[in-house]
Coordinates of C-alpha atoms and ligand atoms in Angstrom, one line a residue:
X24 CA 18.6 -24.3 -23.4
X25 CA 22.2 -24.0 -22.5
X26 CA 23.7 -26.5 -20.2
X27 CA 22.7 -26.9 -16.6
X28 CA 24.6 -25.9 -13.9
X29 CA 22.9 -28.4 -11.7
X30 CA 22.4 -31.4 -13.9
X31 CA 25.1 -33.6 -12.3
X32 CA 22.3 -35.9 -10.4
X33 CA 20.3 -35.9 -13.4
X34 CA 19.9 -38.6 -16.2
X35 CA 17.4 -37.1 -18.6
X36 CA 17.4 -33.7 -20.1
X37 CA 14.6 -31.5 -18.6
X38 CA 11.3 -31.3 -20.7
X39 CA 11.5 -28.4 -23.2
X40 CA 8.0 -27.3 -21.7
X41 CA 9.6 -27.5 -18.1
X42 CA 12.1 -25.3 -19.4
X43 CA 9.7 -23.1 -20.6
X44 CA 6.9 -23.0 -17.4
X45 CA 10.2 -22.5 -15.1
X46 CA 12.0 -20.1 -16.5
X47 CA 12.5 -16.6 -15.5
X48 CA 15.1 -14.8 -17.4
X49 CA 12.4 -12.9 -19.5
X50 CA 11.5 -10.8 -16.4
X51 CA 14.3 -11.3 -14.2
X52 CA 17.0 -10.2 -16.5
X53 CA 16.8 -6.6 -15.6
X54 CA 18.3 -7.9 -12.4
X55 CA 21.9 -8.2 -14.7
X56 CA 23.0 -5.1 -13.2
X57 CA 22.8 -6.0 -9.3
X58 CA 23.6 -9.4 -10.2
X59 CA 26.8 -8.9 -11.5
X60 CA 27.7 -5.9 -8.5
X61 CA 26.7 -8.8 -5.8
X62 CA 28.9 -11.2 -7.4
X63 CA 31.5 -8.9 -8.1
X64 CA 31.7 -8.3 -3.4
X65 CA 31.3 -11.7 -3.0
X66 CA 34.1 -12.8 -5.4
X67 CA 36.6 -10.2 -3.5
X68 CA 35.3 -11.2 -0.6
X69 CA 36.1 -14.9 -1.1
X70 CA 40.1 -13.7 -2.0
X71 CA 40.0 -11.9 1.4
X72 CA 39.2 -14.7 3.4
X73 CA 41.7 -17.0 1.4
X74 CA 38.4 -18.9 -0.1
X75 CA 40.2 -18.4 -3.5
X76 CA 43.0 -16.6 -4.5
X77 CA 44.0 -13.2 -5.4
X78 CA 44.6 -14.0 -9.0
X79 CA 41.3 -16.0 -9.7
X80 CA 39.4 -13.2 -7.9
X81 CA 40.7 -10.3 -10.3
X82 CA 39.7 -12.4 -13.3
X83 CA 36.7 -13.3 -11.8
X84 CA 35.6 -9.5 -11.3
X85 CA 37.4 -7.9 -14.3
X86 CA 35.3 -10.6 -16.4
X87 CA 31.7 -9.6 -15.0
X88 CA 32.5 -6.2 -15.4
X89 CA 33.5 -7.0 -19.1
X90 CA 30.3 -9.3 -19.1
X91 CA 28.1 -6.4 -17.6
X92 CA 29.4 -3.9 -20.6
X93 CA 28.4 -6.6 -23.4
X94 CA 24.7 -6.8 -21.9
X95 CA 24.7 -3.3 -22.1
X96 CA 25.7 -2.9 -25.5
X97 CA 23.5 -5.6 -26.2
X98 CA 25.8 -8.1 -27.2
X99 CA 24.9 -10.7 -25.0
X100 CA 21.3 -12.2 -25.9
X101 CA 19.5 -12.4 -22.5
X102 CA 16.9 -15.1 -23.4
X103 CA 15.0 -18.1 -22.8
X104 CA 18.2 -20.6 -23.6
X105 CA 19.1 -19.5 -20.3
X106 CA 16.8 -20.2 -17.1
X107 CA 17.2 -17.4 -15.1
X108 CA 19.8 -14.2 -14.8
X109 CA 22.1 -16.1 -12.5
X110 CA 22.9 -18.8 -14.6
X111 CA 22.9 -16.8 -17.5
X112 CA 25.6 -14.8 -16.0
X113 CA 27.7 -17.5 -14.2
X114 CA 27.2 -19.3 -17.9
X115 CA 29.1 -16.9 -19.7
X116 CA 31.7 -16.6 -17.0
X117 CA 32.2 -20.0 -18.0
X118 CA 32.3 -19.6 -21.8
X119 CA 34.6 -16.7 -20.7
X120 CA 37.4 -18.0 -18.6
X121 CA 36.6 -21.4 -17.6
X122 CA 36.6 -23.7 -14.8
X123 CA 38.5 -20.6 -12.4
X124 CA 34.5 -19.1 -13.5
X125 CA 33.0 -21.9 -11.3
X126 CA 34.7 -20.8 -7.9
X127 CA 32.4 -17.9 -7.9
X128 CA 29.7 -19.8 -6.7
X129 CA 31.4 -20.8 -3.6
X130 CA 29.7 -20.2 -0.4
X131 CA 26.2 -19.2 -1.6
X132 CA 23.6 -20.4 -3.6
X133 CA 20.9 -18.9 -5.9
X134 CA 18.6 -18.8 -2.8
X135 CA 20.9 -16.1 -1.1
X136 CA 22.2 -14.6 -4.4
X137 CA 18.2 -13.7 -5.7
X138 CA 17.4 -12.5 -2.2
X139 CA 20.4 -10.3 -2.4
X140 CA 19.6 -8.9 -5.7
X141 CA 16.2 -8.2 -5.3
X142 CA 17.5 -6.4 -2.1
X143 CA 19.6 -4.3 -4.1
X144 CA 17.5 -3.1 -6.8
X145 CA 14.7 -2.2 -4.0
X146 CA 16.9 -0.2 -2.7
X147 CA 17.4 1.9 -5.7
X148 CA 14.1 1.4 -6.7
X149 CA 12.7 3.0 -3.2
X150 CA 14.5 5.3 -3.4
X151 CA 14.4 7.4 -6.8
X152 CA 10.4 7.0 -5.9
X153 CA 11.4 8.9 -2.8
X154 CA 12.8 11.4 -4.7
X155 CA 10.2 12.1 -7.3
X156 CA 7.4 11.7 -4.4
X157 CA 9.3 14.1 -2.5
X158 CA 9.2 16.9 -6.0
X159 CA 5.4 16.1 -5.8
X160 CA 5.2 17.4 -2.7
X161 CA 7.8 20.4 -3.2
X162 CA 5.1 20.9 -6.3
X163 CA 2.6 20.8 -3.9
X164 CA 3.8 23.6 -1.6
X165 CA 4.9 25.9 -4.3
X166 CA 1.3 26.0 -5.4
X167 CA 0.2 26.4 -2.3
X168 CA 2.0 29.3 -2.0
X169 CA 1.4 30.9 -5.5
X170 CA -2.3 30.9 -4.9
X171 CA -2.9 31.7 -1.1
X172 CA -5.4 34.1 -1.9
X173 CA -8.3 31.3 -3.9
X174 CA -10.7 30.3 -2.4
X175 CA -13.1 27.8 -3.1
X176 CA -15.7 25.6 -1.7
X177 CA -14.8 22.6 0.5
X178 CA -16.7 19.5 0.1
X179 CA -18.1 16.7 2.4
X180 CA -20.7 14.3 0.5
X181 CA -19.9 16.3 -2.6
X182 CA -22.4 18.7 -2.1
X183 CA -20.7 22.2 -0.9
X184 CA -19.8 22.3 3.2
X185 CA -17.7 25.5 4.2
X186 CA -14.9 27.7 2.0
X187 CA -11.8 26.8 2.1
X188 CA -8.2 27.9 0.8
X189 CA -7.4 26.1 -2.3
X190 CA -3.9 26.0 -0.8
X191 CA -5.2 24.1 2.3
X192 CA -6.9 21.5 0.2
X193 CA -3.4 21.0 -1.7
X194 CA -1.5 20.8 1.4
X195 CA -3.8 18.0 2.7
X196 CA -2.5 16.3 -0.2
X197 CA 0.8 16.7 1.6
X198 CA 0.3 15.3 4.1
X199 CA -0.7 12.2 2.7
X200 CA 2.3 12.1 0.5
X201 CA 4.2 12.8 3.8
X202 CA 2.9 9.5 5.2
X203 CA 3.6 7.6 1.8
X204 CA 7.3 8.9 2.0
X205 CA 7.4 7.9 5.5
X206 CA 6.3 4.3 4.8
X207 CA 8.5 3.9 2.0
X208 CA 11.9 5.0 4.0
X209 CA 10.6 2.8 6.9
X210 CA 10.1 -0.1 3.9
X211 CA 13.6 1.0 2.6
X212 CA 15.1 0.5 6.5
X213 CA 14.3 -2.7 6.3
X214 CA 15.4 -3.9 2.5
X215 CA 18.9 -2.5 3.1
X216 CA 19.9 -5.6 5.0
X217 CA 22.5 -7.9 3.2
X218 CA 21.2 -11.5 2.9
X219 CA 24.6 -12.8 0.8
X220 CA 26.3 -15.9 2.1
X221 CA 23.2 -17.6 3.9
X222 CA 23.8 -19.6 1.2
X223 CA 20.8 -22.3 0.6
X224 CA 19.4 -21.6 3.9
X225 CA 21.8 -23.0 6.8
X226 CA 24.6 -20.8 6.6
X227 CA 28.1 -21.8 4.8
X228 CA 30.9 -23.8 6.3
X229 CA 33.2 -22.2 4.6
X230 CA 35.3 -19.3 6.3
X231 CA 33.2 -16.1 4.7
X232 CA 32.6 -12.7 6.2
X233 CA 29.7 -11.1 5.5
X234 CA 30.0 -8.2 7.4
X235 CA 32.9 -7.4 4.4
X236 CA 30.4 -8.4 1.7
X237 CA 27.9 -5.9 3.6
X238 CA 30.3 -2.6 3.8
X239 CA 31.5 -3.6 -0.1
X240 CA 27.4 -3.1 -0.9
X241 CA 26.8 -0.5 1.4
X242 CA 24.3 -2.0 3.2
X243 CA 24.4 -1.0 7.1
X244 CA 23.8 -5.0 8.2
X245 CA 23.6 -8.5 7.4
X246 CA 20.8 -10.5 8.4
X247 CA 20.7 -12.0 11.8
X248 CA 18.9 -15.7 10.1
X249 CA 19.9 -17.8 7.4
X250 CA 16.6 -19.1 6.9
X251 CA 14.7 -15.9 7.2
X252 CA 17.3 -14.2 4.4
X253 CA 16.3 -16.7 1.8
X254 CA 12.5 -16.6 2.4
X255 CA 11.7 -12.8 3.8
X256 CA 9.9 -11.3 1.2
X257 CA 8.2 -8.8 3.4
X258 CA 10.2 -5.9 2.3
X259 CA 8.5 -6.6 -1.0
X260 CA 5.2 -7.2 0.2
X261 CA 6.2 -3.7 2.7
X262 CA 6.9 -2.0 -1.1
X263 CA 3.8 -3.1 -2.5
X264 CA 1.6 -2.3 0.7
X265 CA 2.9 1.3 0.3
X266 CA 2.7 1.6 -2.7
X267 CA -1.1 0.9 -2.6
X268 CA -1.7 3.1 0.0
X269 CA 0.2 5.8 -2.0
X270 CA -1.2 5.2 -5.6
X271 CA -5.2 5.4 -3.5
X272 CA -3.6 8.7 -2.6
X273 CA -3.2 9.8 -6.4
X274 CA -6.3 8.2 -7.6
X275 CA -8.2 10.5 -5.2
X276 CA -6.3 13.6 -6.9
X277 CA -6.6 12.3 -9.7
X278 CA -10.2 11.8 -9.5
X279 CA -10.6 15.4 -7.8
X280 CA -8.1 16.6 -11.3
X281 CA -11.4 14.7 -13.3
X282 CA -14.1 16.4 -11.6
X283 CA -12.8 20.0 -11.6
X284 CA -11.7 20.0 -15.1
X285 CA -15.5 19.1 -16.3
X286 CA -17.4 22.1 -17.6
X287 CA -20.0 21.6 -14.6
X288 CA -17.1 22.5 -12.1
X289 CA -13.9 24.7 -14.3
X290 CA -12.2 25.3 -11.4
X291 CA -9.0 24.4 -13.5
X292 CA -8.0 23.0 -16.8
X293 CA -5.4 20.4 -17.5
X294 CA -2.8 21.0 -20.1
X295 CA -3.1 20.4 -23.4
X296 CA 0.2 17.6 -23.2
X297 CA -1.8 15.5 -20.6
X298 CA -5.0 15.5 -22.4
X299 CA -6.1 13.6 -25.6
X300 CA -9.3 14.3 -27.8
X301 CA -11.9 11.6 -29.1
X302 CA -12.0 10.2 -32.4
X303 CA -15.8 11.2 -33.1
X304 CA -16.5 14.3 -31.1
X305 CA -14.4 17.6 -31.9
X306 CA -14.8 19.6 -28.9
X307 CA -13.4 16.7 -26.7
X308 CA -10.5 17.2 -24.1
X309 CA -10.3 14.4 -22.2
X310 CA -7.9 14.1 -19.0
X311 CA -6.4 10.5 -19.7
X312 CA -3.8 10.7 -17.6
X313 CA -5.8 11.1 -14.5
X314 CA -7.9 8.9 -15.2
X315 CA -5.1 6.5 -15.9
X316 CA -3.3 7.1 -12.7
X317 CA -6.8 6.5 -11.3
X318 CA -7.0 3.1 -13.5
X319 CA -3.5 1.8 -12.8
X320 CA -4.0 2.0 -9.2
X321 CA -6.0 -1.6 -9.5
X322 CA -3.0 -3.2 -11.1
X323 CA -0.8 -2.4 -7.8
X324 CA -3.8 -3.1 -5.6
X325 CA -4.0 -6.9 -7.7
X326 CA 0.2 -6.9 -7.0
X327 CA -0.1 -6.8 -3.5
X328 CA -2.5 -9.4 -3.2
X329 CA -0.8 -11.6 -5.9
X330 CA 2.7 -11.8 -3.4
X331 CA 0.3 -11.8 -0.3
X332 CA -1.1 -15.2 -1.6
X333 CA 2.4 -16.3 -2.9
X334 CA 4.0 -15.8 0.3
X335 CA 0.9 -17.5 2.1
X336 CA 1.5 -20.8 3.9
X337 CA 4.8 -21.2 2.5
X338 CA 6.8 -23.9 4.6
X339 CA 10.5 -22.8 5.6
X340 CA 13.1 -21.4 3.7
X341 CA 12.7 -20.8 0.2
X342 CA 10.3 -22.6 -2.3
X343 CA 10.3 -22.4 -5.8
X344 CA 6.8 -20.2 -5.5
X345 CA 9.1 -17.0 -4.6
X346 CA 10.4 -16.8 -8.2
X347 CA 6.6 -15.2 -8.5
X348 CA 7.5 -12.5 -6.4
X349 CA 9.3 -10.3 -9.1
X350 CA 6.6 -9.7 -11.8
X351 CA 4.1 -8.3 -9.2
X352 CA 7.0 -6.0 -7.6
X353 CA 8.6 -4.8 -11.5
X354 CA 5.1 -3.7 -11.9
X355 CA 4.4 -1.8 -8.8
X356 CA 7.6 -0.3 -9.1
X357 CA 7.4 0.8 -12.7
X358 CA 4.1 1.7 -12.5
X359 CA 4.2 3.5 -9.0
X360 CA 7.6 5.2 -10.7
X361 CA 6.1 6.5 -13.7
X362 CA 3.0 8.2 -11.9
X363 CA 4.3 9.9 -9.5
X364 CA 7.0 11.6 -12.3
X365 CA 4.1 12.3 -14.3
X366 CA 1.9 14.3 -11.3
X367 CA 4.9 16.2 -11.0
X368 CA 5.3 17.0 -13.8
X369 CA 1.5 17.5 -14.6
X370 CA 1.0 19.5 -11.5
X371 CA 2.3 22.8 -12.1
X372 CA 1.1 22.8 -15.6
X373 CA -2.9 23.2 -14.4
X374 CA -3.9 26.7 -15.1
X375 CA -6.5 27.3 -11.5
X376 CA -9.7 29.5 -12.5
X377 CA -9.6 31.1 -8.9
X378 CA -12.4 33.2 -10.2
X379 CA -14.7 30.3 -10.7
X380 CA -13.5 28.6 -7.4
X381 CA -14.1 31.7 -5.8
X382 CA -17.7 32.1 -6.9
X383 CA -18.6 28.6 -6.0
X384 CA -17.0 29.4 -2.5
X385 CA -19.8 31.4 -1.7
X386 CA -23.2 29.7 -3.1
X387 CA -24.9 26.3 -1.8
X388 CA -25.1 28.4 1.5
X389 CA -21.3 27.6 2.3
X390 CA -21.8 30.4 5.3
X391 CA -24.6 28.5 7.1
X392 CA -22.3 27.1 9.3
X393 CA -20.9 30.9 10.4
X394 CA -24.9 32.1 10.3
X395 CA -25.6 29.4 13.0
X396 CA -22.1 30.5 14.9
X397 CA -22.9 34.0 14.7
X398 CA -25.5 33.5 17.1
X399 CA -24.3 31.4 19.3
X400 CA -21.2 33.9 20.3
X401 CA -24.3 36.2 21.2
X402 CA -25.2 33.6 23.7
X403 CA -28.0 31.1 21.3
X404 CA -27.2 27.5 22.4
X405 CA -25.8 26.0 19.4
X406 CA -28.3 23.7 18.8
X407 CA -31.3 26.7 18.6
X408 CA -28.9 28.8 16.3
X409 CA -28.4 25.8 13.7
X410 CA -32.5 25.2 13.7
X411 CA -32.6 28.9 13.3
X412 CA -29.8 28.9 10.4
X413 CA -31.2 25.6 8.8
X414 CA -35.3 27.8 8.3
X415 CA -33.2 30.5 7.0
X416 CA -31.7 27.9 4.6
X417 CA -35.1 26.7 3.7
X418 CA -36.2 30.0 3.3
X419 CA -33.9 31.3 0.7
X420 CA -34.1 27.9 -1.0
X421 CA -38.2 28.9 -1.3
X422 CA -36.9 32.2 -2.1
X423 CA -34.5 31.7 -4.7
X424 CA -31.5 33.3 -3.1
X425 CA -28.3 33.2 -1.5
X426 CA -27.8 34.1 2.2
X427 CA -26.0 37.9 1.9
X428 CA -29.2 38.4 -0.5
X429 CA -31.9 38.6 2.8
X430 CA -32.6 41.5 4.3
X431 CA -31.8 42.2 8.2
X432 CA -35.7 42.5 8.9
X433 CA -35.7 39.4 7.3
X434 CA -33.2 37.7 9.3
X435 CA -34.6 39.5 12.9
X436 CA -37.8 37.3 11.7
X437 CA -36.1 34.3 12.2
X438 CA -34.4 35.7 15.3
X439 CA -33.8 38.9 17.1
X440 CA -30.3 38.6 17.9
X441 CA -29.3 39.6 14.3
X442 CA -27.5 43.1 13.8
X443 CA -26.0 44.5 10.7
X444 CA -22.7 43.2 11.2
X445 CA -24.2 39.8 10.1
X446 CA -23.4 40.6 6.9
X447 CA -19.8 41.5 7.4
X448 CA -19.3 38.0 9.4
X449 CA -20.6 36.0 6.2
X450 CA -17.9 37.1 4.1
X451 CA -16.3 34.3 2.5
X452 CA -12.7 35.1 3.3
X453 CA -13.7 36.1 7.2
X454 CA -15.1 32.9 7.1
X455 CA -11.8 31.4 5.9
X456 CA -9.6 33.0 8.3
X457 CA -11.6 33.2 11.4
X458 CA -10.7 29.2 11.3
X459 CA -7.6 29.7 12.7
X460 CA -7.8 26.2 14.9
X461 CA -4.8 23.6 14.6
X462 CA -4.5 22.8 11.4
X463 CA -7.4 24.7 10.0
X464 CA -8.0 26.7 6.5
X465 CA -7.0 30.2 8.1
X466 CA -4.6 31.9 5.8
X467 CA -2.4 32.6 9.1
X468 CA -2.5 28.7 9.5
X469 CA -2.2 27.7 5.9
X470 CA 1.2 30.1 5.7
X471 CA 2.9 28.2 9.0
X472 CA 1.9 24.7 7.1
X473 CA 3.5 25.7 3.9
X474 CA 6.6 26.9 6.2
X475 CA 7.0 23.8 8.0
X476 CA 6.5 21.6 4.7
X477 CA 9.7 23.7 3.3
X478 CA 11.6 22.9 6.9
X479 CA 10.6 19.8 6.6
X480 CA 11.7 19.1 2.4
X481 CA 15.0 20.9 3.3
X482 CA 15.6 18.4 6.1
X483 CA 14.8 15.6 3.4
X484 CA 17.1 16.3 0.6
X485 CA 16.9 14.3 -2.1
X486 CA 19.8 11.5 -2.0
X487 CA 19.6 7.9 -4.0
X488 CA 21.3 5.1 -2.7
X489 CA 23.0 4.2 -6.2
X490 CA 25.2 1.2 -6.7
X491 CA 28.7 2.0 -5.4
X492 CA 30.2 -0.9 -7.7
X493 CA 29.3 -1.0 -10.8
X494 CA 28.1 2.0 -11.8
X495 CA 30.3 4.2 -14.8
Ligands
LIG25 N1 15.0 -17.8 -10.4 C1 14.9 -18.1 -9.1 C2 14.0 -17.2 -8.3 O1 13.7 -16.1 -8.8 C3 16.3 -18.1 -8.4 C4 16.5 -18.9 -7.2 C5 16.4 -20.3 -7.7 N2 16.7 -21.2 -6.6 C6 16.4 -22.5 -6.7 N3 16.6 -23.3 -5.7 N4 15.8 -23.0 -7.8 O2 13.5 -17.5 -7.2

């Protein structure tokens, strides 16, 4: 392992399986970019309070940015010689240009510098899953609106409850989505807030201003606590709370994708790119990839608990424990990143049998419900007219048919109060669009949803908060 930057009080060389147990750099490494940005404001910002000079500063900053080019060429071997990404980087600084490397350090310490770093890549990471969550949802819509006219049946229990719009069922995925976005730009609020220059955890004595640093990284404020900027890992914890809540989300689609691509249902069929076949059985197309998005949802479940119980009982200010933090949180972030671009981009490949959907709309009695209404608008308390509608039920179940199939002698049997335009009031799509309540399935309602979800993903136009600094 390379030299230690804090071996001055030390007498013995640190245990090569220390080194090993403590290090980080093998996960924390894709932190180079951020790392190098925050140094690069806090290095200028050390010139501009007269902390170092003018001429150290621009040597300083052209360096990293000649440092930052190597890594990404791959010339600079980001291993386990080095302990974590900040000394790796200051290390080479060193090799670089010397003692005048050294003065970057001034005025903060790793505790700030990881906080700050973390802080930045969040903020990018937030929001490019903003972005694609917000195409799932534009996906979402435009289905909607190609296939206003499908029906199918709507579930409770699993067993068929009432026909629906297909489009209504999507766009109650939207809403969920809606609340997922919402979390995560409420999560983001509160990780763009610059922690740089609480140094260890009391502050520095030294004549800094990190409201400068701040504006140089774009970040709206600085933290109001020294101590809390070095240990807050709730914006993390925030991250991975959301991003449970939003991955249950596309494990229930994805589990509803499962069940309606089996032969017993066919109301769609997945492409061909996001299926796979079996090894032993030819006619085998399997959905894999939603049942994987259903599968990976227990990793970022697991990731929220691991920094839940890393961050638990952890005395004031920052403990060695919180280099756990990032594994859990790469995780979520990868795998929350890479599911949500795949739904969108598996989405509007599903080919939709409305036929099929349509069918199924009408049997299991899906009209019971508007057989039991019917007679209560001609004045049968509600209660009589389901008893009435539930023998009917029983009835055609003993019979072997659907409702529309009985006769209206057969119907007055069960109760007078029936006419001929029964039949014309169990038509499935009447029985769609007479549910024209708030938020209900009627194609009237379902159109003003799909108009205010395209108000509403105008208003949020997609916008990352990229690095300002170091970006090419
Ligand atoms: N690798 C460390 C982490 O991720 C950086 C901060 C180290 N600070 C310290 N005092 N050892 O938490």
């Amino acid at each position: 392992m390379a030299e230690k930057l804090w071996n001055g009080r030390f007498e013995q060389p640190t245990d090569k399986l220390v080194e090993d147990y403590t290090a980080s750099i093998h996960f924390d490494s894709r932190l180079y970019r951020h790392d190098i940005q925050g140094s690069i404001a806090h290095c200028r910002m050390l010139a501009e309070c007269g902390i170092i000079s003018f001429d150290e500063a621009s040597l300083i900053v052209q360096t990293l940015g000649e440092i930052l080019r190597d890594i990404e060429r791959g010339k600079i071997a980001l291993d386990s010689s080095q302990e974590d990404i900040h000394m790796a980087i200051e290390n080479e600084l060193t090799a670089r240009i010397g003692e005048t490397g050294g003065k970057l350090h001034t005025a903060r310490s790793r505790n700030d510098q990881v906080a700050l770093d973390m802080r930045l890549f969040m903020r990018e990471a937030i929001s490019s899953i903003l972005d694609l969550l917000r195409l799932v949802q534009a996906t979402l819509v435009k289905m909607a609106e190609d296939n206003l006219s499908v029906i199918m049946p709507g579930f409770t229990h699993l067993q068929h409850a009432q026909p629906i719009l297909f489009s209504h069922h999507l766009m109650a995925y939207y809403e969920m989505f809606g609340r997922d976005f919402a979390r995560l730009t409420d999560c983001l609020g509160r990780t763009d807030i610059m922690p740089l220059g609480s140094a260890a955890l009391a502050g520095t004595a030294f004549p800094t201003d990190m409201e400068w640093t701040a504006r140089q990284l774009g970040f709206p404020r600085v933290i109001e606590n020294s101590i809390d900027a070095v240990s807050d890992r709730d914006y993390l914890i925030e991250f991975c709370s959301a991003s449970a809540i939003l991955m249950m989300h596309v494990s229930r689609l994805a589990e509803e994708l499962v069940i309606w691509s089996s032969a017993e249902f066919a109301f769609i069929e997945i492409s061909d790119g996001f299926c796979t076949g079996s090894s032993i059985m030819p006619q085998k197309k399997n959905p894999d990839v939603p049942e994987l998005m259903r599968g990976k949802t227990g990793r970022v479940y697991g990731n929220l608990f691991a920094l839940l119980t890393v961050a638990k009982g952890l005395p004031l200010a920052y403990n060695r424990d919180l280099q756990e933090d990032k594994e859990p949180v790469f995780d979520s972030v990868d795998t929350v990143t890479a599911t949500v671009r795949l739904l969108g981009k598996m989405l509007p490949q599903i080919r939709i049998n409305s036929e099929r959907m349509g069918l199924m709309a009408g049997q299991g009695f899906t009209a019971a419900t508007d057989l039991a209404d019917y007679l209560a608008r001609r004045d049968v308390p509600f209660r009589k007219a389901h008893h009435v509608a539930g023998r009917i039920v029983q009835h055609c179940i003993q019979a072997g048919k659907e409702l529309v199939e009985c006769s209206l002698d057969e119907l007055k049997a069960f109760h007078k109060a029936f006419e001929e335009d029964v039949f014309a009031y169990l038509d499935i799509a009447g029985i769609v669009d007479r549910r024209e309540s708030v938020g209900g399935t009627a194609t009237v309602r379902v159109k003003e949803a799909i108009a205010r979800a395209k108000a509403d993903l105008e208003s949020r136009e997609p916008g990352s908060k990229k690095n300002i600094e170091t970006e090419e």
